[in-house]
PDB file of C-alpha atoms in Angstrom:
ATOM      1  CA  MET A   1     101.287 104.709 100.492  1.00  0.00           C
ATOM      2  CA  SER A   2      99.477 102.052 102.481  1.00  0.00           C
ATOM      3  CA  ALA A   3     101.332 103.215 105.606  1.00  0.00           C
ATOM      4  CA  VAL A   4      99.859 106.711 105.138  1.00  0.00           C
ATOM      5  CA  LEU A   5      96.335 105.314 104.829  1.00  0.00           C
ATOM      6  CA  GLU A   6      96.921 103.057 107.820  1.00  0.00           C
ATOM      7  CA  LYS A   7      98.224 105.976 109.898  1.00  0.00           C
ATOM      8  CA  HIS A   8      94.897 107.728 109.345  1.00  0.00           C
ATOM      9  CA  ASP A   9      92.985 104.490 110.194  1.00  0.00           C
ATOM     10  CA  LEU A  10      91.512 104.384 106.693  1.00  0.00           C
ATOM     11  CA  LEU A  11      93.050 101.096 105.523  1.00  0.00           C
ATOM     12  CA  LYS A  12      94.742  98.336 107.479  1.00  0.00           C
ATOM     13  CA  PRO A  13      96.240  96.130 104.764  1.00  0.00           C
ATOM     14  CA  GLY A  14      94.754  92.672 105.110  1.00  0.00           C
ATOM     15  CA  ALA A  15      95.083  91.251 101.609  1.00  0.00           C
ATOM     16  CA  LEU A  16      96.714  91.786  98.250  1.00  0.00           C
ATOM     17  CA  GLU A  17      94.883  90.960  95.042  1.00  0.00           C
ATOM     18  CA  TRP A  18      96.315  90.959  91.539  1.00  0.00           C
ATOM     19  CA  TYR A  19      95.933  89.526  88.078  1.00  0.00           C
ATOM     20  CA  TRP A  20      98.649  87.599  86.328  1.00  0.00           C
ATOM     21  CA  ILE A  21      98.926  88.684  82.700  1.00  0.00           C
ATOM     22  CA  VAL A  22     100.752  87.264  79.716  1.00  0.00           C
ATOM     23  CA  PRO A  23     101.039  90.066  77.158  1.00  0.00           C
ATOM     24  CA  ASP A  24     101.579  87.643  74.266  1.00  0.00           C
ATOM     25  CA  LEU A  25      98.266  85.941  75.110  1.00  0.00           C
ATOM     26  CA  GLY A  26      96.423  89.246  75.261  1.00  0.00           C
ATOM     27  CA  GLY A  27      95.391  89.386  78.868  1.00  0.00           C
ATOM     28  CA  ALA A  28      94.945  87.869  82.275  1.00  0.00           C
ATOM     29  CA  VAL A  29      95.524  84.171  82.901  1.00  0.00           C
ATOM     30  CA  GLY A  30      94.621  84.172  86.583  1.00  0.00           C
ATOM     31  CA  LYS A  31      93.907  86.130  89.726  1.00  0.00           C
ATOM     32  CA  THR A  32      95.584  85.742  93.100  1.00  0.00           C
ATOM     33  CA  ARG A  33      94.566  86.880  96.576  1.00  0.00           C
ATOM     34  CA  LEU A  34      97.125  86.757  99.349  1.00  0.00           C
ATOM     35  CA  GLN A  35      96.074  87.236 102.968  1.00  0.00           C
ATOM     36  CA  LEU A  36      98.661  89.413 104.678  1.00  0.00           C
ATOM     37  CA  ARG A  37     100.090  88.096 107.894  1.00  0.00           C
ATOM     38  CA  LYS A  38     103.159  90.314 107.691  1.00  0.00           C
ATOM     39  CA  SER A  39     103.875  93.890 106.673  1.00  0.00           C
ATOM     40  CA  LEU A  40     103.728  94.695 102.966  1.00  0.00           C
ATOM     41  CA  ASP A  41     107.428  95.517 102.918  1.00  0.00           C
ATOM     42  CA  ASP A  42     108.428  92.217 104.542  1.00  0.00           C
ATOM     43  CA  GLU A  43     110.767  90.204 102.297  1.00  0.00           C
ATOM     44  CA  GLN A  44     108.669  87.052 102.865  1.00  0.00           C
ATOM     45  CA  VAL A  45     105.630  88.756 101.297  1.00  0.00           C
ATOM     46  CA  ILE A  46     107.664  89.601  98.204  1.00  0.00           C
ATOM     47  CA  ARG A  47     108.949  86.015  97.930  1.00  0.00           C
ATOM     48  CA  ARG A  48     105.409  84.665  98.411  1.00  0.00           C
ATOM     49  CA  ILE A  49     104.094  86.799  95.543  1.00  0.00           C
ATOM     50  CA  GLU A  50     106.743  85.384  93.207  1.00  0.00           C
ATOM     51  CA  ALA A  51     106.007  81.831  94.414  1.00  0.00           C
ATOM     52  CA  LEU A  52     102.332  82.234  93.497  1.00  0.00           C
ATOM     53  CA  ARG A  53     103.075  82.740  89.779  1.00  0.00           C
ATOM     54  CA  PRO A  54     100.876  80.299  87.788  1.00  0.00           C
ATOM     55  CA  VAL A  55     102.891  77.156  87.058  1.00  0.00           C
ATOM     56  CA  GLY A  56     101.465  76.874  83.554  1.00  0.00           C
ATOM     57  CA  PHE A  57     102.527  80.442  82.711  1.00  0.00           C
ATOM     58  CA  PRO A  58     106.098  81.018  83.931  1.00  0.00           C
ATOM     59  CA  GLU A  59     106.236  84.217  81.824  1.00  0.00           C
ATOM     60  CA  ALA A  60     103.196  85.681  83.607  1.00  0.00           C
ATOM     61  CA  GLU A  61     103.646  89.134  85.108  1.00  0.00           C
ATOM     62  CA  PHE A  62     101.588  91.195  87.499  1.00  0.00           C
ATOM     63  CA  SER A  63     100.762  94.718  86.493  1.00  0.00           C
ATOM     64  CA  GLY A  64      99.497  96.006  89.791  1.00  0.00           C
ATOM     65  CA  PHE A  65      98.098  95.266  93.211  1.00  0.00           C
ATOM     66  CA  LEU A  66      94.871  95.986  95.004  1.00  0.00           C
ATOM     67  CA  ILE A  67      95.487  96.457  98.710  1.00  0.00           C
ATOM     68  CA  ALA A  68      92.333  95.677 100.660  1.00  0.00           C
ATOM     69  CA  GLY A  69      91.469  95.580 104.316  1.00  0.00           C
ATOM     70  CA  PRO A  70      89.310  97.183 106.957  1.00  0.00           C
ATOM     71  CA  GLY A  71      89.178 100.848 107.844  1.00  0.00           C
ATOM     72  CA  MET A  72      87.722 102.778 110.727  1.00  0.00           C
ATOM     73  CA  TRP A  73      85.019 105.430 110.549  1.00  0.00           C
ATOM     74  CA  LEU A  74      83.486 107.593 113.237  1.00  0.00           C
ATOM     75  CA  ASP A  75      79.778 108.077 113.832  1.00  0.00           C
ATOM     76  CA  GLU A  76      78.140 111.353 114.924  1.00  0.00           C
ATOM     77  CA  LEU A  77      79.150 110.717 118.557  1.00  0.00           C
ATOM     78  CA  GLY A  78      82.747 109.887 117.664  1.00  0.00           C
ATOM     79  CA  SER A  79      82.333 106.137 118.274  1.00  0.00           C
ATOM     80  CA  GLN A  80      84.611 104.019 116.115  1.00  0.00           C
ATOM     81  CA  HIS A  81      83.292 101.459 113.634  1.00  0.00           C
ATOM     82  CA  ILE A  82      85.363  99.004 111.601  1.00  0.00           C
ATOM     83  CA  GLU A  83      84.244  98.640 108.000  1.00  0.00           C
ATOM     84  CA  PRO A  84      85.666  96.107 105.529  1.00  0.00           C
ATOM     85  CA  ARG A  85      86.941  97.798 102.372  1.00  0.00           C
ATOM     86  CA  LEU A  86      86.250 101.345 103.562  1.00  0.00           C
ATOM     87  CA  VAL A  87      89.170 102.494 101.396  1.00  0.00           C
ATOM     88  CA  GLU A  88      91.164 100.555  98.809  1.00  0.00           C
ATOM     89  CA  LEU A  89      94.520 101.307  97.254  1.00  0.00           C
ATOM     90  CA  THR A  90      95.485 100.083  93.799  1.00  0.00           C
ATOM     91  CA  VAL A  91      99.045 100.470  92.589  1.00  0.00           C
ATOM     92  CA  SER A  92      99.775  99.691  88.943  1.00  0.00           C
ATOM     93  CA  SER A  93     102.928  99.485  86.885  1.00  0.00           C
ATOM     94  CA  GLU A  94     101.856 100.076  83.330  1.00  0.00           C
ATOM     95  CA  PRO A  95     104.157 100.685  80.370  1.00  0.00           C
ATOM     96  CA  PHE A  96     103.698 104.461  80.767  1.00  0.00           C
ATOM     97  CA  GLY A  97     104.761 104.371  84.437  1.00  0.00           C
ATOM     98  CA  LEU A  98     103.499 103.828  87.943  1.00  0.00           C
ATOM     99  CA  SER A  99     100.063 104.954  89.002  1.00  0.00           C
ATOM    100  CA  ALA A 100      97.989 104.675  92.140  1.00  0.00           C
ATOM    101  CA  ASP A 101      94.282 104.890  92.807  1.00  0.00           C
ATOM    102  CA  VAL A 102      92.608 105.485  96.156  1.00  0.00           C
ATOM    103  CA  SER A 103      88.960 104.390  96.126  1.00  0.00           C
ATOM    104  CA  VAL A 104      86.494 105.168  98.903  1.00  0.00           C
ATOM    105  CA  PHE A 105      83.375 103.196  99.710  1.00  0.00           C
ATOM    106  CA  HIS A 106      80.767 104.539 102.109  1.00  0.00           C
ATOM    107  CA  ASP A 107      78.541 107.545 102.582  1.00  0.00           C
ATOM    108  CA  ILE A 108      80.591 109.016 105.458  1.00  0.00           C
ATOM    109  CA  TRP A 109      82.722 111.203 103.186  1.00  0.00           C
ATOM    110  CA  GLY A 110      79.838 113.476 102.165  1.00  0.00           C
ATOM    111  CA  PRO A 111      77.278 115.545 104.049  1.00  0.00           C
ATOM    112  CA  PHE A 112      74.376 113.177 103.212  1.00  0.00           C
ATOM    113  CA  ASP A 113      73.947 109.451 103.697  1.00  0.00           C
ATOM    114  CA  PHE A 114      72.952 107.248 100.762  1.00  0.00           C
ATOM    115  CA  HIS A 115      69.266 107.780 101.626  1.00  0.00           C
ATOM    116  CA  GLY A 116      69.766 111.536 101.224  1.00  0.00           C
ATOM    117  CA  ALA A 117      69.457 112.336 104.942  1.00  0.00           C
ATOM    118  CA  PRO A 118      71.901 114.948 106.193  1.00  0.00           C
ATOM    119  CA  HIS A 119      74.582 113.669 108.552  1.00  0.00           C
ATOM    120  CA  PRO A 120      76.851 116.670 109.114  1.00  0.00           C
ATOM    121  CA  GLU A 121      78.539 115.265 112.225  1.00  0.00           C
ATOM    122  CA  VAL A 122      79.451 111.999 110.495  1.00  0.00           C
ATOM    123  CA  HIS A 123      80.842 114.034 107.596  1.00  0.00           C
ATOM    124  CA  ARG A 124      82.757 116.313 109.989  1.00  0.00           C
ATOM    125  CA  GLN A 125      84.264 113.311 111.801  1.00  0.00           C
ATOM    126  CA  ASN A 126      85.480 111.541 108.639  1.00  0.00           C
ATOM    127  CA  ALA A 127      86.010 113.825 105.634  1.00  0.00           C
ATOM    128  CA  PRO A 128      88.967 115.684 107.223  1.00  0.00           C
ATOM    129  CA  ARG A 129      90.738 112.375 107.881  1.00  0.00           C
ATOM    130  CA  LEU A 130      90.429 111.430 104.215  1.00  0.00           C
ATOM    131  CA  ALA A 131      91.596 114.894 103.130  1.00  0.00           C
ATOM    132  CA  ALA A 132      94.629 114.749 105.441  1.00  0.00           C
ATOM    133  CA  ALA A 133      95.615 111.325 104.058  1.00  0.00           C
ATOM    134  CA  LEU A 134      95.239 112.470 100.436  1.00  0.00           C
ATOM    135  CA  ILE A 135      97.314 115.602 101.091  1.00  0.00           C
ATOM    136  CA  GLU A 136     100.000 113.475 102.713  1.00  0.00           C
ATOM    137  CA  LEU A 137      99.986 111.071  99.751  1.00  0.00           C
ATOM    138  CA  GLU A 138     100.443 113.991  97.347  1.00  0.00           C
ATOM    139  CA  GLU A 139     103.397 115.191  99.403  1.00  0.00           C
ATOM    140  CA  LEU A 140     104.868 111.690  99.555  1.00  0.00           C
ATOM    141  CA  LEU A 141     104.585 111.171  95.797  1.00  0.00           C
ATOM    142  CA  GLY A 142     105.495 114.716  94.796  1.00  0.00           C
ATOM    143  CA  VAL A 143     102.690 114.972  92.239  1.00  0.00           C
ATOM    144  CA  ALA A 144      99.199 116.398  92.331  1.00  0.00           C
ATOM    145  CA  ALA A 145      96.367 113.906  92.482  1.00  0.00           C
ATOM    146  CA  GLU A 146      93.954 113.661  89.587  1.00  0.00           C
ATOM    147  CA  PRO A 147      90.308 112.973  90.384  1.00  0.00           C
ATOM    148  CA  GLY A 148      88.983 109.721  89.025  1.00  0.00           C
ATOM    149  CA  GLU A 149      85.832 109.217  87.038  1.00  0.00           C
ATOM    150  CA  SER A 150      82.501 110.097  88.585  1.00  0.00           C
ATOM    151  CA  THR A 151      80.293 107.283  89.793  1.00  0.00           C
ATOM    152  CA  TYR A 152      76.618 107.106  90.581  1.00  0.00           C
ATOM    153  CA  PHE A 153      77.514 107.699  94.236  1.00  0.00           C
ATOM    154  CA  GLY A 154      79.794 110.688  93.890  1.00  0.00           C
ATOM    155  CA  ARG A 155      82.645 112.531  92.319  1.00  0.00           C
ATOM    156  CA  ALA A 156      86.071 113.306  93.706  1.00  0.00           C
ATOM    157  CA  VAL A 157      86.943 116.986  93.993  1.00  0.00           C
ATOM    158  CA  GLY A 158      89.998 118.383  95.682  1.00  0.00           C
ATOM    159  CA  PHE A 159      90.709 116.145  98.647  1.00  0.00           C
ATOM    160  CA  GLY A 160      87.189 114.866  99.141  1.00  0.00           C
ATOM    161  CA  VAL A 161      83.840 114.107  97.588  1.00  0.00           C
ATOM    162  CA  MET A 162      81.748 116.695  95.763  1.00  0.00           C
ATOM    163  CA  GLU A 163      78.721 117.851  97.703  1.00  0.00           C
ATOM    164  CA  PRO A 164      75.544 116.983  95.791  1.00  0.00           C
ATOM    165  CA  GLU A 165      72.798 119.491  95.241  1.00  0.00           C
ATOM    166  CA  ALA A 166      70.367 119.538  98.158  1.00  0.00           C
ATOM    167  CA  VAL A 167      66.628 119.785  97.644  1.00  0.00           C
ATOM    168  CA  ASP A 168      64.616 120.763 100.721  1.00  0.00           C
ATOM    169  CA  GLY A 169      67.677 120.051 102.879  1.00  0.00           C
ATOM    170  CA  ARG A 170      68.167 116.505 101.541  1.00  0.00           C
ATOM    171  CA  GLY A 171      70.640 114.985  99.171  1.00  0.00           C
ATOM    172  CA  PRO A 172      69.785 112.442  96.470  1.00  0.00           C
ATOM    173  CA  ASP A 173      68.506 109.009  97.465  1.00  0.00           C
ATOM    174  CA  LEU A 174      71.067 106.607  95.999  1.00  0.00           C
ATOM    175  CA  THR A 175      69.768 103.411  97.548  1.00  0.00           C
ATOM    176  CA  ASP A 176      68.360 102.044  94.286  1.00  0.00           C
ATOM    177  CA  GLN A 177      71.940 101.135  93.330  1.00  0.00           C
ATOM    178  CA  LEU A 178      73.014  99.589  96.640  1.00  0.00           C
TER     179      LEU A 178
END
């Protein structure tokens, strides 16, 4: 999954983050962040994860990973910009099965910036890249994606972000929550 996001320049894996949990203790006993110097599928990365298990909790398990790193977005002229945590991927192994969550952070996915100003060219340069990656992830996994919960900043619909209602050609000003 991270290879698909990387292919579309949305996420270059730079770090893994996860919580160690001990079910008998009722929750997390620690959090680990591992800077990636090798590919996620490298055997050394897998061994390093196991070696980072908390010494005081040899029965600790991880239930999922957050894959973080920079992504690239395009401005209205097509110039590239690197943004830390543009997109994040979380993969979880819960008792009911595996799940994955793709989270986006930025105003480039919609037709308005966070101030409510229209930026159709920025949207046109970036939203199709996100949609293509999400379609490819659906094909890879063989299941339809389910939109996550709405946030103050937007709501997932289809393979993108729902367009907010415009008033006098402007979207909502969301900067009070930035």
